[in-house]
PDB file of C-alpha atoms and ligand atoms in Angstrom:
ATOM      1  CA  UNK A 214      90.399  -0.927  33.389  1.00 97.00           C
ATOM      2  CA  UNK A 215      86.515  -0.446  33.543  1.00 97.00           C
ATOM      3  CA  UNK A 216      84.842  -1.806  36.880  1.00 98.00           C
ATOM      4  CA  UNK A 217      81.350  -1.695  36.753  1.00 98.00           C
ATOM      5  CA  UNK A 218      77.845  -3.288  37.245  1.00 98.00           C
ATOM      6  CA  UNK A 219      77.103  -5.842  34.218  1.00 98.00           C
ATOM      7  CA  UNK A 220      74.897  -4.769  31.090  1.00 97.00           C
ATOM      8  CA  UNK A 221      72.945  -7.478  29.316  1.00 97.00           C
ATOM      9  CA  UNK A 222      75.397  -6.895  26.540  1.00 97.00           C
ATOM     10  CA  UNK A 223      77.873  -8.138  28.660  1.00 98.00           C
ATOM     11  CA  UNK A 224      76.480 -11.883  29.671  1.00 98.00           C
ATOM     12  CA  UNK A 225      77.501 -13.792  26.482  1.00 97.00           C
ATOM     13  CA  UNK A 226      81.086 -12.432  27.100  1.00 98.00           C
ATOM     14  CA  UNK A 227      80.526 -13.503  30.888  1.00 98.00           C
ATOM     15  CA  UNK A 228      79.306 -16.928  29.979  1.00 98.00           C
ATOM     16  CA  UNK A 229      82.028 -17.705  28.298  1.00 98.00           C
ATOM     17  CA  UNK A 230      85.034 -16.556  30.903  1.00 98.00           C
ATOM     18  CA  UNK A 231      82.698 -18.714  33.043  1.00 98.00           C
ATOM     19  CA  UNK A 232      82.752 -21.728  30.451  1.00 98.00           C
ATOM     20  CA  UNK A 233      86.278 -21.676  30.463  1.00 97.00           C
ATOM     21  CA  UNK A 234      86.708 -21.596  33.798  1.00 97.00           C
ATOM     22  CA  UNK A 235      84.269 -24.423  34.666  1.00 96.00           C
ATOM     23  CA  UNK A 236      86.106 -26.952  37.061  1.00 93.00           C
ATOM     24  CA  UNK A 237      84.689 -30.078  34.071  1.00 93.00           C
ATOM     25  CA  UNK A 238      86.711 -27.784  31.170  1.00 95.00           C
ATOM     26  CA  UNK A 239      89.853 -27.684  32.990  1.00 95.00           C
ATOM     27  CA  UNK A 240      93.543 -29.628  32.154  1.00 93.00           C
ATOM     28  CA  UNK A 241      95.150 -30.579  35.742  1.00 90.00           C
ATOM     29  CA  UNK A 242      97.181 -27.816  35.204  1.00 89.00           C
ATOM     30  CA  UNK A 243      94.862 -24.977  34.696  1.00 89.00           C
ATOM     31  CA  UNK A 244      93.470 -26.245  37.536  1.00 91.00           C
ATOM     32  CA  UNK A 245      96.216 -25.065  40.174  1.00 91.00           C
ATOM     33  CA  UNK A 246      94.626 -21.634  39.416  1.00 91.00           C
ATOM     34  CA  UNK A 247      91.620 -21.964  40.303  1.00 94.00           C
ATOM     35  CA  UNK A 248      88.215 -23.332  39.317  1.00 95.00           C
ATOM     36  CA  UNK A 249      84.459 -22.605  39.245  1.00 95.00           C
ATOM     37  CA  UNK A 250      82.328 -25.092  40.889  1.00 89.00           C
ATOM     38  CA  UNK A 251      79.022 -24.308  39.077  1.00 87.00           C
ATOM     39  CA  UNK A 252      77.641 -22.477  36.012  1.00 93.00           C
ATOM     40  CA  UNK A 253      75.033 -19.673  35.522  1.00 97.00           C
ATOM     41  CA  UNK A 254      72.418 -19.981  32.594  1.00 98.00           C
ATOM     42  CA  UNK A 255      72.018 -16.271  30.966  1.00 98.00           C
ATOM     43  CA  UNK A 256      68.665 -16.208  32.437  1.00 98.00           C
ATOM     44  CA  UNK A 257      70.493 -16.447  35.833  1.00 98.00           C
ATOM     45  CA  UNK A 258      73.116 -13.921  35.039  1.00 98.00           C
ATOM     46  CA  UNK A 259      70.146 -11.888  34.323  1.00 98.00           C
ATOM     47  CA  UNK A 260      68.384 -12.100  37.727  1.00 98.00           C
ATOM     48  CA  UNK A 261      72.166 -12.470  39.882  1.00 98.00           C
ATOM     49  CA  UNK A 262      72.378  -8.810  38.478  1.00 98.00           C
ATOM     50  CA  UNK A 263      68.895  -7.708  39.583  1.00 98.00           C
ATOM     51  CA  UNK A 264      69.667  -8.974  42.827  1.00 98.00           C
ATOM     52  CA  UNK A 265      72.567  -7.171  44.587  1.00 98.00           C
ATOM     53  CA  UNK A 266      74.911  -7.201  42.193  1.00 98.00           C
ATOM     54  CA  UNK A 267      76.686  -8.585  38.942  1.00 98.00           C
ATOM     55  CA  UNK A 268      80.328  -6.848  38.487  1.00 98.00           C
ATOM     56  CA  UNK A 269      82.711  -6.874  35.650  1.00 98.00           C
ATOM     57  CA  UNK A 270      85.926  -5.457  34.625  1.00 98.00           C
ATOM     58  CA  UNK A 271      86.165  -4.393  31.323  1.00 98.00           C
ATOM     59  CA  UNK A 272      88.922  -2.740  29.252  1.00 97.00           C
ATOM     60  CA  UNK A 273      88.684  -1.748  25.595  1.00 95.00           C
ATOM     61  CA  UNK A 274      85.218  -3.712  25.600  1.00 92.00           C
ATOM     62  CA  UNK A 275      86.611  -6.900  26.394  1.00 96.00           C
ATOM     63  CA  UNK A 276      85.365  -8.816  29.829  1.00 98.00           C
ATOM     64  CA  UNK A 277      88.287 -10.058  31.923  1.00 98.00           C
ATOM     65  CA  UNK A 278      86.876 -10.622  34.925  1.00 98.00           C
ATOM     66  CA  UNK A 279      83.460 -10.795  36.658  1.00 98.00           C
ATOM     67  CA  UNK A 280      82.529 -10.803  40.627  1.00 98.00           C
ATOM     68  CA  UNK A 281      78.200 -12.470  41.360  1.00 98.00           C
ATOM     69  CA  UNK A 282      76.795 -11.186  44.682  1.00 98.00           C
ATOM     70  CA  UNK A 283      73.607 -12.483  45.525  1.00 98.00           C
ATOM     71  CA  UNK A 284      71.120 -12.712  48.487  1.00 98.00           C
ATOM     72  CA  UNK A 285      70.633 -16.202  50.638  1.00 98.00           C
ATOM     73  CA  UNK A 286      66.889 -15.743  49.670  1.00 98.00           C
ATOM     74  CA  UNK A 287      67.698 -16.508  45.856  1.00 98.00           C
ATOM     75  CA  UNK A 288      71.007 -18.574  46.089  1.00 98.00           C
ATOM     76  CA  UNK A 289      69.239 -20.887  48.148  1.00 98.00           C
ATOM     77  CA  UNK A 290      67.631 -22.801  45.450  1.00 97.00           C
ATOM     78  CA  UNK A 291      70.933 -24.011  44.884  1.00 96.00           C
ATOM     79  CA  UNK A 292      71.968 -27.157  46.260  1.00 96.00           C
ATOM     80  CA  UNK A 293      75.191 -26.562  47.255  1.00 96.00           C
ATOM     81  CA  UNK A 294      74.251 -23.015  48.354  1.00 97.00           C
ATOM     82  CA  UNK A 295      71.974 -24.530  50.185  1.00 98.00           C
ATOM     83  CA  UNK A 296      73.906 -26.220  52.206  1.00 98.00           C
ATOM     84  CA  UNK A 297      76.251 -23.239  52.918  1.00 98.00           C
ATOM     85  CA  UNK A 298      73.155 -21.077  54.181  1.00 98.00           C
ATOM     86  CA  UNK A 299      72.334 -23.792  56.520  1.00 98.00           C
ATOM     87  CA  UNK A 300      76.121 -23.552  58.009  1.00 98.00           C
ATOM     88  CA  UNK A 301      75.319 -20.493  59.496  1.00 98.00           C
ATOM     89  CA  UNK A 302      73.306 -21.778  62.168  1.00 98.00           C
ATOM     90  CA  UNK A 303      76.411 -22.538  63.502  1.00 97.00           C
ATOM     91  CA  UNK A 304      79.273 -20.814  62.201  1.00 98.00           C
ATOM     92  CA  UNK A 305      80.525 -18.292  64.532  1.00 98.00           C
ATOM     93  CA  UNK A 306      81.544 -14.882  63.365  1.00 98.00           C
ATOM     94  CA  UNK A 307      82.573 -12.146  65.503  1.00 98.00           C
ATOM     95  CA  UNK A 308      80.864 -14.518  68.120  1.00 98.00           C
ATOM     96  CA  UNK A 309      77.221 -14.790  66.939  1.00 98.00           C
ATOM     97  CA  UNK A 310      76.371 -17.134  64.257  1.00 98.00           C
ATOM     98  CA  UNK A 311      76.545 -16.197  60.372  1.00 98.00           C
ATOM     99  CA  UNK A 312      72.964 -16.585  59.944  1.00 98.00           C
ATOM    100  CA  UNK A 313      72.437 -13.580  62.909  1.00 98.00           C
ATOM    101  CA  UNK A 314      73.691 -11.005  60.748  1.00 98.00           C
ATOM    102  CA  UNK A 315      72.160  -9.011  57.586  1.00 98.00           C
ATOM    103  CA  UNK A 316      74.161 -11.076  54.846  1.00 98.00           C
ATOM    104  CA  UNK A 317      74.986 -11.841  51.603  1.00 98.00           C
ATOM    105  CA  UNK A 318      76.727 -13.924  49.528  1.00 98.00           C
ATOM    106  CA  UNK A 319      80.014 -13.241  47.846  1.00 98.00           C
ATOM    107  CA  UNK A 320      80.809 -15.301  44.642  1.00 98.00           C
ATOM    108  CA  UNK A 321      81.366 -16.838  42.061  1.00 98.00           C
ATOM    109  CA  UNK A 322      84.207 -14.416  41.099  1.00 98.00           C
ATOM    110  CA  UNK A 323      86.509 -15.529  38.008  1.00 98.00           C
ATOM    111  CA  UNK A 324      88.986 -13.660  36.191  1.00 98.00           C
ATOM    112  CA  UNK A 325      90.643 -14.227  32.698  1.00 98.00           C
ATOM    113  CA  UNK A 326      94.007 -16.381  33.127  1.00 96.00           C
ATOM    114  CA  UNK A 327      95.432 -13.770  30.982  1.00 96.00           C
ATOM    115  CA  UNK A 328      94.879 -11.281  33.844  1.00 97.00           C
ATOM    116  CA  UNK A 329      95.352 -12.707  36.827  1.00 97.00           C
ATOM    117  CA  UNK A 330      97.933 -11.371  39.585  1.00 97.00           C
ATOM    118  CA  UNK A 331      96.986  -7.733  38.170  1.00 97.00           C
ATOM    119  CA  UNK A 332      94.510  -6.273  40.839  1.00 98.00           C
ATOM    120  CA  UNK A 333      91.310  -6.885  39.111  1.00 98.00           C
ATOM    121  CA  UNK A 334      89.925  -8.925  41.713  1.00 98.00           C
ATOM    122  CA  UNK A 335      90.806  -5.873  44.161  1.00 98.00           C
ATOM    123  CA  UNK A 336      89.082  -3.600  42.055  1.00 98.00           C
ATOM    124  CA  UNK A 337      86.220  -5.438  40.881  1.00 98.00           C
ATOM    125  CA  UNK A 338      86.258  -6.123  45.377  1.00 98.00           C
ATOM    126  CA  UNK A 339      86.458  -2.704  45.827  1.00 98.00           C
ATOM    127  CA  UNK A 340      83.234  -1.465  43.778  1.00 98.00           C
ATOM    128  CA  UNK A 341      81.345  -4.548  44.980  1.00 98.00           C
ATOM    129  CA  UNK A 342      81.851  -2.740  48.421  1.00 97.00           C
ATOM    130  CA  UNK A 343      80.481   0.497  47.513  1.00 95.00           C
ATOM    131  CA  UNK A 344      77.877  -1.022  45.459  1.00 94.00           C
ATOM    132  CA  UNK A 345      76.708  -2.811  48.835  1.00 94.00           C
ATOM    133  CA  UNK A 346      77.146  -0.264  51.692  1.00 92.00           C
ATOM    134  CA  UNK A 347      74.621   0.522  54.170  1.00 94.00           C
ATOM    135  CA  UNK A 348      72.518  -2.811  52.730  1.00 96.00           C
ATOM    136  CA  UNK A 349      74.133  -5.271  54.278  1.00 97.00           C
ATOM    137  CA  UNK A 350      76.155  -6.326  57.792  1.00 97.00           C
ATOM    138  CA  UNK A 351      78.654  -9.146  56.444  1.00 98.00           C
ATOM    139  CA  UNK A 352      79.633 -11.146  53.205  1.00 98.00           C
ATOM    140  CA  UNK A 353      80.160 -14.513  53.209  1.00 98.00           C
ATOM    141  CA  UNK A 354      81.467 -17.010  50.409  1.00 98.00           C
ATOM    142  CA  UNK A 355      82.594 -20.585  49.957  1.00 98.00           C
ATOM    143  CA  UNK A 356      85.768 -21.528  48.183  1.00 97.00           C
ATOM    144  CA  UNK A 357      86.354 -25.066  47.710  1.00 96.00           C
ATOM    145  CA  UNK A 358      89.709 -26.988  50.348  1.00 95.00           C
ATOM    146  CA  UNK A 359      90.663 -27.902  46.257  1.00 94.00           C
ATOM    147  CA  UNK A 360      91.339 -24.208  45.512  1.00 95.00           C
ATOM    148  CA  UNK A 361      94.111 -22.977  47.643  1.00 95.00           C
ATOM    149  CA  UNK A 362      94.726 -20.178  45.124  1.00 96.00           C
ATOM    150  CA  UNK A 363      91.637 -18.686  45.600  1.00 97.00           C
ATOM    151  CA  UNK A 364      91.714 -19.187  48.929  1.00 97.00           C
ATOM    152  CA  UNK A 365      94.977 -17.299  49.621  1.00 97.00           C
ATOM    153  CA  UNK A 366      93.936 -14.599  47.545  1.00 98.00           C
ATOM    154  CA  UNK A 367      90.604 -13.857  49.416  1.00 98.00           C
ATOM    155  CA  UNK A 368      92.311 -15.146  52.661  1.00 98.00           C
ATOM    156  CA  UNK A 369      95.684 -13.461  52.898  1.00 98.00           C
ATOM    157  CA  UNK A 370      95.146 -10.775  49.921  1.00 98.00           C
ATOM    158  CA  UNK A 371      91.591  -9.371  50.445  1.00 98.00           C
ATOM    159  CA  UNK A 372      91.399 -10.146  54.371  1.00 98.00           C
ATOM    160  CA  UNK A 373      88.838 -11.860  54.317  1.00 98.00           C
ATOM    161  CA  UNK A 374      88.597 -14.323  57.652  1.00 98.00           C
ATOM    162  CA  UNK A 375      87.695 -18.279  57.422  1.00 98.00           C
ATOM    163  CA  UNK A 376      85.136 -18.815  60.641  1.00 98.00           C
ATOM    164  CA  UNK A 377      84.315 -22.447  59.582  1.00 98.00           C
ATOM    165  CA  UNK A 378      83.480 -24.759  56.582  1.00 98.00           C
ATOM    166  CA  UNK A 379      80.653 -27.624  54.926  1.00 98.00           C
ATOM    167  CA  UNK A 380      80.518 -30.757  52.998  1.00 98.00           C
ATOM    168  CA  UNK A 381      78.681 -31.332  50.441  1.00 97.00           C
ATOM    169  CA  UNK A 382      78.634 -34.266  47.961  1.00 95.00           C
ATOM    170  CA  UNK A 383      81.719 -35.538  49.293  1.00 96.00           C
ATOM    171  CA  UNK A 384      83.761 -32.130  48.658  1.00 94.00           C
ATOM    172  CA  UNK A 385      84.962 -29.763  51.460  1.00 96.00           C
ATOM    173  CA  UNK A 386      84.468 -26.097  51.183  1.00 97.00           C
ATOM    174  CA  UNK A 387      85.344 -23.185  53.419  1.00 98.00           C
ATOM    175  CA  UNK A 388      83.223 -20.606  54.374  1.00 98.00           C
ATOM    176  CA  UNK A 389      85.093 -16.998  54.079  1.00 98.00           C
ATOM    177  CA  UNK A 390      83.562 -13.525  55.651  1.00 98.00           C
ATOM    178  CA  UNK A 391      83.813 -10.116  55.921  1.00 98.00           C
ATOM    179  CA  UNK A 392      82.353  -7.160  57.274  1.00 97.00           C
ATOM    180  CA  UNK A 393      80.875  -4.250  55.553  1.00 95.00           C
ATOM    181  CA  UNK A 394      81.266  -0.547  56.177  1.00 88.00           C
ATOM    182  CA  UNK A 395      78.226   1.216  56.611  1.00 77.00           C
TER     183      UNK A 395
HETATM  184  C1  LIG B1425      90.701 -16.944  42.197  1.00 53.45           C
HETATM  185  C2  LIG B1425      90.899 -15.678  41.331  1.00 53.45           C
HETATM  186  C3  LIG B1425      89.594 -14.899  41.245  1.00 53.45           C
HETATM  187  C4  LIG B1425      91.957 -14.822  42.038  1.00 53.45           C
HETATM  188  O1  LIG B1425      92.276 -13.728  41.202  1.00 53.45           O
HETATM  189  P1  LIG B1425      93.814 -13.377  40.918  1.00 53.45           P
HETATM  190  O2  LIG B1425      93.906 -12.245  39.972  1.00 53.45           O
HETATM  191  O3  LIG B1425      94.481 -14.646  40.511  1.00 53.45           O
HETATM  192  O4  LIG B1425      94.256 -12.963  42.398  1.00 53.45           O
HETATM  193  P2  LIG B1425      95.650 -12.372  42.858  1.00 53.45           P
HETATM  194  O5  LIG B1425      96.703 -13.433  42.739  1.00 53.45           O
HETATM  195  O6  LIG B1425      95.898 -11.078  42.176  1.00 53.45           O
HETATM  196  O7  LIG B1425      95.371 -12.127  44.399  1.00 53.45           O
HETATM  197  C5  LIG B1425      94.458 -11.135  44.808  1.00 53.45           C
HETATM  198  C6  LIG B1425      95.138 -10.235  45.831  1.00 53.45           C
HETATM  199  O8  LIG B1425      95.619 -11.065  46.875  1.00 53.45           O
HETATM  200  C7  LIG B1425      97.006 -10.829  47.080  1.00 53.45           C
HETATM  201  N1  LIG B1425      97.629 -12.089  47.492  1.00 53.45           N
HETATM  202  C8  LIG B1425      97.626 -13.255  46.831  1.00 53.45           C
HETATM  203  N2  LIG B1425      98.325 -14.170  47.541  1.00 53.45           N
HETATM  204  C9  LIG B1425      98.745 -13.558  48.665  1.00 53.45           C
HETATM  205  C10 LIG B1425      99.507 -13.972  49.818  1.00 53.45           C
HETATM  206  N3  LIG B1425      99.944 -15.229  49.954  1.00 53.45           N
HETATM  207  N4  LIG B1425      99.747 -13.079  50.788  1.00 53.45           N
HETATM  208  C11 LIG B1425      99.307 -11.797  50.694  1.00 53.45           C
HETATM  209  N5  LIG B1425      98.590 -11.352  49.628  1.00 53.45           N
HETATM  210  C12 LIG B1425      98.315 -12.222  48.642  1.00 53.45           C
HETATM  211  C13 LIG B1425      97.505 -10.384  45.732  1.00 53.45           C
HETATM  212  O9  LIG B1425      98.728  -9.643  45.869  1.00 53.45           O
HETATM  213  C14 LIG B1425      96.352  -9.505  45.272  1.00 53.45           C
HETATM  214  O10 LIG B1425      96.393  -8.250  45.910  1.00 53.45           O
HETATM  215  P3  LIG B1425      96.731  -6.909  45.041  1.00 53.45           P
HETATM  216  O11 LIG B1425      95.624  -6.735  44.053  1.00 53.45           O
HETATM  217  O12 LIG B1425      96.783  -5.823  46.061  1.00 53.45           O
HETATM  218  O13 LIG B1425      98.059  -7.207  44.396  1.00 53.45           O
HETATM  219  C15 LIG B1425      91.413 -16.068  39.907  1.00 53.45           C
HETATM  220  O14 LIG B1425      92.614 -16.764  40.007  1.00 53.45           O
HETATM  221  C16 LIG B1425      90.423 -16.893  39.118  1.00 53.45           C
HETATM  222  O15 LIG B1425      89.486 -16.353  38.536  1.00 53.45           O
HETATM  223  N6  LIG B1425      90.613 -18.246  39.085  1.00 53.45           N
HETATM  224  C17 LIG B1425      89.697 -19.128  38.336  1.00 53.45           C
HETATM  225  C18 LIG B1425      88.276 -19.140  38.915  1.00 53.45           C
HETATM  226  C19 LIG B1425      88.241 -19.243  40.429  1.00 53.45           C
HETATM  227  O16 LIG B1425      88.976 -20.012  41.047  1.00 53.45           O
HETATM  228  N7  LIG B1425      87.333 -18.461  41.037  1.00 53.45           N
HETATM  229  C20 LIG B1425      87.147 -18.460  42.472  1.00 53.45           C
HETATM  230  C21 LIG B1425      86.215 -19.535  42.878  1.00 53.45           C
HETATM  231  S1  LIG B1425      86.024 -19.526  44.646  1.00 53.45           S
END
């Protein structure tokens, strides 16, 4: 398995693990494992990827999973990101609020059902870390109270800590963090 930053060659494949993976595409059941609350244009791909960073795991030329980090300055224009990035007025982390610290944010991450369960989101984690030392203080990411899944697997698998949570449009979200190595 291939973890690296994202080509252009690589966005049609990424559009459509994010397609299927689109919380409106989903059966109930897929559901339990996860879902993406919103969807990139390729344009947007394009520009996540000139921003900090656009990851993906690749093996034999095939995309299985891909990890968006992005700074507040461009995710803002995002509704519901948004809303996150005003959280951190008063979020507490480490004792001073989210918005105190040189951040970024973490997400959307997805990885093929085929898969999941196999370390990819470790490893794509992993590089995303390198990728991002020295530049910045402290992720942060939301994961929606729906998606216990993905919450136990940044939560309890990745280590990641849960210093508060937002509403928006009548959905609850948790805010997750962690702390970069310089
Ligand atoms: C959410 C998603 C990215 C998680 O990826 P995954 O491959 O299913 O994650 P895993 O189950 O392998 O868990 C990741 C790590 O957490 C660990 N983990 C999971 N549950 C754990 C638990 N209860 N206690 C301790 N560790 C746990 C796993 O062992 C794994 O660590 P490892 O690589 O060292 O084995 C993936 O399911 C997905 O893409 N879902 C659809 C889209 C989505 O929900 N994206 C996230 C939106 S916020």
């Amino acid at each position: 398995m291939d973890f690296r930053r994202a080509t252009p060659e690589d966005f049609s494949d990424i559009l459509k693990l994010q397609a299927t993976n689109f919380i409106d595409n989903l059966n109930t059941e897929d559901l339990t494992d996860g879902f993406l609350s919103a969807e990139f244009t390729c344009q947007q791909l394009e520009e996540i990827a000139n921003d900090v960073a656009l990851l993906v795991a690749s093996d034999k030329g095939r995309i299985l999973g891909y990890l968006c980090a992005c700074s507040c300055d461009y995710y803002k224009q995002f509704p519901l990101l948004a809303t996150m990035i005003r959280s951190f007025d008063s979020i507490l982390y480490f004792g001073k609020p989210l918005r105190s610290y040189n951040i970024f944010i973490y997400g959307p991450v997805c990885i093929d059902k085929s898969h999941r369960g196999r370390g990819l989101l470790r490893g794509l984690y992993e590089v995303l870390l390198g990728e991002i030392s020295g530049k910045y203080e402290v992720g942060a990411a939301f994961v929606s109270k729906d998606n216990p899944h993905s919450l136990t697997a940044h939560v309890n698998g990745l280590g990641m800590a849960s210093p508060g949570g937002f509403e928006f449009r009548g959905r609850h979200y948790d805010i997750l963090a962690f702390s970069i190595e310089s």
